[in-house]
PDB file of C-alpha atoms in Angstrom:
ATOM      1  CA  UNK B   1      75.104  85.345 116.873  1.00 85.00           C
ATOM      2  CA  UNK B   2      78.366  86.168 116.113  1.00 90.00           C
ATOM      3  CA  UNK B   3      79.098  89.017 113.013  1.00 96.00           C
ATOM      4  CA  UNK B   4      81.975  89.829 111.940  1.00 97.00           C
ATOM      5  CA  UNK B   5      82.494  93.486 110.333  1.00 96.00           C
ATOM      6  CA  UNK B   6      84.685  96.150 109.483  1.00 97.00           C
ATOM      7  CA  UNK B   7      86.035  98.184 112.779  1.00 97.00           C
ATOM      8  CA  UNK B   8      84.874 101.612 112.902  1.00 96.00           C
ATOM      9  CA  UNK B   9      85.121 104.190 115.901  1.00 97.00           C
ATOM     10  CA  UNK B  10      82.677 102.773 118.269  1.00 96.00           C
ATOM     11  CA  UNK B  11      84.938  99.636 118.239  1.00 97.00           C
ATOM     12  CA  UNK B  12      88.153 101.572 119.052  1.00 97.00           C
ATOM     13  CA  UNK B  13      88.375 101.662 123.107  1.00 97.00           C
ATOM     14  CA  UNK B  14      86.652  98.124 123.091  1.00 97.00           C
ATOM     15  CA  UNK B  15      89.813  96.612 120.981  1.00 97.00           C
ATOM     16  CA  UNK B  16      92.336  98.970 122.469  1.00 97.00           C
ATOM     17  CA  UNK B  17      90.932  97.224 126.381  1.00 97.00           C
ATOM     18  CA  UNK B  18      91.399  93.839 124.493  1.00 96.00           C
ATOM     19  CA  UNK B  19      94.804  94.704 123.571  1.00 94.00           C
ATOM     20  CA  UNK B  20      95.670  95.098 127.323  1.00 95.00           C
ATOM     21  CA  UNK B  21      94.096  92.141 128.070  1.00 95.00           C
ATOM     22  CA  UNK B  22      95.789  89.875 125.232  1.00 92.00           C
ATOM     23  CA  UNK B  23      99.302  91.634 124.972  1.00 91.00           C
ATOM     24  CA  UNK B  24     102.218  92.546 127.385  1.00 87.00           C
ATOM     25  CA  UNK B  25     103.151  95.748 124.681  1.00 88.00           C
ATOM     26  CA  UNK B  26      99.793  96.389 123.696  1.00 92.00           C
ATOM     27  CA  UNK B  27      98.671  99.247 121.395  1.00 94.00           C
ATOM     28  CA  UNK B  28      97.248 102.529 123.078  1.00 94.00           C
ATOM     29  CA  UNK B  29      93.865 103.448 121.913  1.00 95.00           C
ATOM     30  CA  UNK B  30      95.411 106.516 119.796  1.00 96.00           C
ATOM     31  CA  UNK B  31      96.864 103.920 117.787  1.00 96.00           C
ATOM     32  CA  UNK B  32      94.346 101.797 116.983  1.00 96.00           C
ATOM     33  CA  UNK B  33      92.462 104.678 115.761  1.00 96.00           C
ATOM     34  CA  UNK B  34      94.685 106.167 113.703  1.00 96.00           C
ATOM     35  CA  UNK B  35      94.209 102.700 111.815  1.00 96.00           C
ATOM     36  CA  UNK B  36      90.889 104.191 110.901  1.00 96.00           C
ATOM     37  CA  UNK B  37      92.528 107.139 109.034  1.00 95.00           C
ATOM     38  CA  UNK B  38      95.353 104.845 107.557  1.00 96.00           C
ATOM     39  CA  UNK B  39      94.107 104.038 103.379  1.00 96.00           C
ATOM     40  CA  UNK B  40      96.479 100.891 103.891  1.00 96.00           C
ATOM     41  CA  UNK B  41      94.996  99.378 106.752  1.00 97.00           C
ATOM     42  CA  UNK B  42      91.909  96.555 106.877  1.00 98.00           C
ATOM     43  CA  UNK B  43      90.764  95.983 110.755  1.00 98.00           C
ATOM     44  CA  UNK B  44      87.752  93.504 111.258  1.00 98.00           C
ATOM     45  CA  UNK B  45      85.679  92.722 114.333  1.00 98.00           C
ATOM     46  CA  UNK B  46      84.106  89.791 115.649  1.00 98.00           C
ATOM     47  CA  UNK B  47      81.039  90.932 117.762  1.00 97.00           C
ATOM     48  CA  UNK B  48      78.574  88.932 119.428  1.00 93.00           C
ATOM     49  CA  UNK B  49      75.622  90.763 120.458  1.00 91.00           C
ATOM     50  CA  UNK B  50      76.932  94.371 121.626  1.00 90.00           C
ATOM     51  CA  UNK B  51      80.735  92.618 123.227  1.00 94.00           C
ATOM     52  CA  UNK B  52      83.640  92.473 121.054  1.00 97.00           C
ATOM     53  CA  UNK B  53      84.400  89.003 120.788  1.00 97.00           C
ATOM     54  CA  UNK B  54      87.980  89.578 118.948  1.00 97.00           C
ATOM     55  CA  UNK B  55      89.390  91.675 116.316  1.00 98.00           C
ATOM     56  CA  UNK B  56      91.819  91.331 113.372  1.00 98.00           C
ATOM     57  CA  UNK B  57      94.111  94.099 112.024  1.00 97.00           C
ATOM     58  CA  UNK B  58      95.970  94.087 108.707  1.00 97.00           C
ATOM     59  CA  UNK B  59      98.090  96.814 106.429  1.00 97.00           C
ATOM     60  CA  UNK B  60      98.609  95.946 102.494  1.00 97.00           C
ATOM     61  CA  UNK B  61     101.495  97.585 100.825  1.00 97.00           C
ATOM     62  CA  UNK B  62     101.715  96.532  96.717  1.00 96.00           C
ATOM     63  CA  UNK B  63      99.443  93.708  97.117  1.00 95.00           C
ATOM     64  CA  UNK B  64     101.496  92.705 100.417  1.00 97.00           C
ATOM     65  CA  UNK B  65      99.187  92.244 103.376  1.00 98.00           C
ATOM     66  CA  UNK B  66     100.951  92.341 107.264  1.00 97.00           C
ATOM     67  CA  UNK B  67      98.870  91.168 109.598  1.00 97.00           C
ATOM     68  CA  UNK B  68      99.367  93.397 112.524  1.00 94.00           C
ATOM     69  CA  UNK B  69      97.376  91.745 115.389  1.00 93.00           C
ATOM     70  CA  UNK B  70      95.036  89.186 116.088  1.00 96.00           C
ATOM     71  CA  UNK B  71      92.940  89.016 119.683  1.00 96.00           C
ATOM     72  CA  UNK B  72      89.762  86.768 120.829  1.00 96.00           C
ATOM     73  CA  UNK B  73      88.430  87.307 124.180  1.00 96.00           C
ATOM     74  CA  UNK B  74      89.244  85.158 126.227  1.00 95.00           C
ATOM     75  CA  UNK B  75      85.559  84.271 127.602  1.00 94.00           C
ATOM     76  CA  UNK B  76      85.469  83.355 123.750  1.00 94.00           C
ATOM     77  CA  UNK B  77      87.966  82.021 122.362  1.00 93.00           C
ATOM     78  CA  UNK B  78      88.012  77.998 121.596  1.00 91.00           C
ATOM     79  CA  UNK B  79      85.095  78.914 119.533  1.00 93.00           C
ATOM     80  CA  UNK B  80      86.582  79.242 115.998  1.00 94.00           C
ATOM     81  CA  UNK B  81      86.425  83.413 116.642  1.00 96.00           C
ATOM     82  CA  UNK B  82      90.284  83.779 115.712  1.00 95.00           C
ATOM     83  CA  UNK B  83      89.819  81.289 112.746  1.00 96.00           C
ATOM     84  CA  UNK B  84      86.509  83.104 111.121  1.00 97.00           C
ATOM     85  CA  UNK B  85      88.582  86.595 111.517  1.00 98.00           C
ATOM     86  CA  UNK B  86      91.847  85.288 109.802  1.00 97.00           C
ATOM     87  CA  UNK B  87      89.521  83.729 106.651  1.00 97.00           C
ATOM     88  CA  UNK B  88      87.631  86.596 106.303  1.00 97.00           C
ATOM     89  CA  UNK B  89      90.900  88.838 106.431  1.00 98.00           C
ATOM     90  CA  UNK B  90      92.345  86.845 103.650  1.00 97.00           C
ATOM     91  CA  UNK B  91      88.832  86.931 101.562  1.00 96.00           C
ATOM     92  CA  UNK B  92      88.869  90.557 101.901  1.00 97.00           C
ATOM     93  CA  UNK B  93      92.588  90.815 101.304  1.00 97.00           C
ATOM     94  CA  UNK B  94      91.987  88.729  98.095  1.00 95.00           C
ATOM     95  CA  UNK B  95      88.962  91.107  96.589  1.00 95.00           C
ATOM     96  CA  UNK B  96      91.346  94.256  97.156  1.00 95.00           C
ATOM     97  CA  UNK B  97      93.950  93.038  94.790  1.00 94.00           C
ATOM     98  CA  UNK B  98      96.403  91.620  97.769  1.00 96.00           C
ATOM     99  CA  UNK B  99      98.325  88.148  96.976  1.00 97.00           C
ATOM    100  CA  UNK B 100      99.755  86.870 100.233  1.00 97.00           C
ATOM    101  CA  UNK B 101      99.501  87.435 103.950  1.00 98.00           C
ATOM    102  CA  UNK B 102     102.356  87.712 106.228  1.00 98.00           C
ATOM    103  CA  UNK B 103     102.012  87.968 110.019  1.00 97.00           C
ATOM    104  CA  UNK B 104     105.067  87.061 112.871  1.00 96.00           C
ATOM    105  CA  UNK B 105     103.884  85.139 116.043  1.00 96.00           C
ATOM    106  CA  UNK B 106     105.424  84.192 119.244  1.00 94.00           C
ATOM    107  CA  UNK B 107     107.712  81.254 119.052  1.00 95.00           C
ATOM    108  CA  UNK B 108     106.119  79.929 122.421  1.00 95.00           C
ATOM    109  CA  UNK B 109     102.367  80.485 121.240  1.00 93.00           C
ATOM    110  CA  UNK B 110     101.639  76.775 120.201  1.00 93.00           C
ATOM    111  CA  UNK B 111      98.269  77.383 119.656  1.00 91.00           C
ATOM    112  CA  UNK B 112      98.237  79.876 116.976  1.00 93.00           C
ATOM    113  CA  UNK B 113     100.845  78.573 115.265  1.00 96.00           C
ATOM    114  CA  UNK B 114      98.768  75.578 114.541  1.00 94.00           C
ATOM    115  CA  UNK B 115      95.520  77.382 113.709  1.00 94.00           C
ATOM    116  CA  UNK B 116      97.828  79.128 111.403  1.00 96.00           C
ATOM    117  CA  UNK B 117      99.399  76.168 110.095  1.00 96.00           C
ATOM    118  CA  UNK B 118      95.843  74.880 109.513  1.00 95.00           C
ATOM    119  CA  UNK B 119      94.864  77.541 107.709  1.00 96.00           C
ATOM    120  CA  UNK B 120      98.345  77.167 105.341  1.00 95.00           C
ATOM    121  CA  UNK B 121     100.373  79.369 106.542  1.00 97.00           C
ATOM    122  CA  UNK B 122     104.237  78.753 105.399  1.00 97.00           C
ATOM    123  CA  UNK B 123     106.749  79.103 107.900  1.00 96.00           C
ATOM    124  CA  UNK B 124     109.136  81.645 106.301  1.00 97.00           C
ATOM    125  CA  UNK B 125     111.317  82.678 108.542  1.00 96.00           C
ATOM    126  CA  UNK B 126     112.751  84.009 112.640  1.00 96.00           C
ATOM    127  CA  UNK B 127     113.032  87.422 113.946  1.00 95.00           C
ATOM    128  CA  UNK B 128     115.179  87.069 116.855  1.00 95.00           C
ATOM    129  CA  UNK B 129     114.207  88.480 119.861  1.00 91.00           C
ATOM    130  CA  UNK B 130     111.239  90.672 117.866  1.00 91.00           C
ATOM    131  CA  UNK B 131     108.949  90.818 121.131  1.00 90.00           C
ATOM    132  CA  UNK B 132     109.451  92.068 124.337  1.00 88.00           C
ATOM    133  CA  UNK B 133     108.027  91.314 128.096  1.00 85.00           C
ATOM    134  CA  UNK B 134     109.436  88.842 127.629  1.00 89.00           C
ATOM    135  CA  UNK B 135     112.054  89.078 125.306  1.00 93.00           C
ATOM    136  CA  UNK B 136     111.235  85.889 122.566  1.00 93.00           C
ATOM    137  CA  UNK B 137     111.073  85.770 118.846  1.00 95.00           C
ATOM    138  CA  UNK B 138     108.885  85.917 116.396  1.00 95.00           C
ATOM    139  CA  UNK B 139     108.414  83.350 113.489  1.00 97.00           C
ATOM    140  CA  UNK B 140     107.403  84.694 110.060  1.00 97.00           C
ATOM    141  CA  UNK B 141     104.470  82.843 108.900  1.00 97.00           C
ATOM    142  CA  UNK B 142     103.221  83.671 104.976  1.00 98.00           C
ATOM    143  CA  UNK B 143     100.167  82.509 103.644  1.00 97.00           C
ATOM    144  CA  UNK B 144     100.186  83.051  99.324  1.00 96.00           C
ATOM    145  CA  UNK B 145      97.449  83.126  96.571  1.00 92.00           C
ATOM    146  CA  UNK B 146      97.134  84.091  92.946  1.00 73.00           C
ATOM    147  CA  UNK B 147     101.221  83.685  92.533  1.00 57.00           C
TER     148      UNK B 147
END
């Protein structure tokens, strides 16, 4: 059964191997655990049995919430993993005092762009050529509450 929980160190080199998995720049494992030391940063885990099934990372400035990165597995995804993470990002977003999520996504990546759009995400803006290998941009999605 799948659970979905706050990331903590025995996650860390478990979502740092899905990051080279999902990602051409992916981060190194030093960087997703300094996220554990960072007071600004939320990271959540989907786990399913003792495999990481995905993960969800987020920083909140004054009630601002960046979504950093998103992953599922891919022997898991299709499965509403990515969709549980991002709603209970924004639940726990909402209890800390944080009013609206914003995230950019790959121009090309249909697919979360309509799970985002699904889950009412506001197209916002375009960060031209904001990711690399390959070179593409981003569009600024923004998801609000409590306004």
């Amino acid at each position: 059964m799948m659970e979905i929980l706050p990331m903590n160190a025995a996650h860390v080199a478990a979502v740092a191997a899905l990051e080279k998995t999902c990602f051409s720049d992916p981060w190194s494992e030093k960087s997703v655990k300094s996220e554990l030391e960072n007071p600004l940063s939320l990271w959540l885990v989907a786990t399913e049995g003792d495999r990481l099934a995905g993960y969800v990372g987020s920083q909140t400035v004054l009630g601002e919430a960046d979504m950093m990165n998103l992953a599922v597995d891919p022997d898991f995804r299709r499965q509403g993993i990515g969709e549980a993470l991002v709603l209970r990002l924004v639940a726990e977003l909402k209890s800390r005092g944080a009013y609206c999520l914003t995230l950019e996504v790959r121009a090309s990546n249909e697919a979360a762009i309509g799970l985002y759009d699904k889950l009412g995400f506001a197209a916002v803006g375009r960060r031209r050529g904001y990711y690399e290998k390959p070179r593409e941009d981003a569009c600024i999605l923004r998801k609000e509450w409590n306004l």
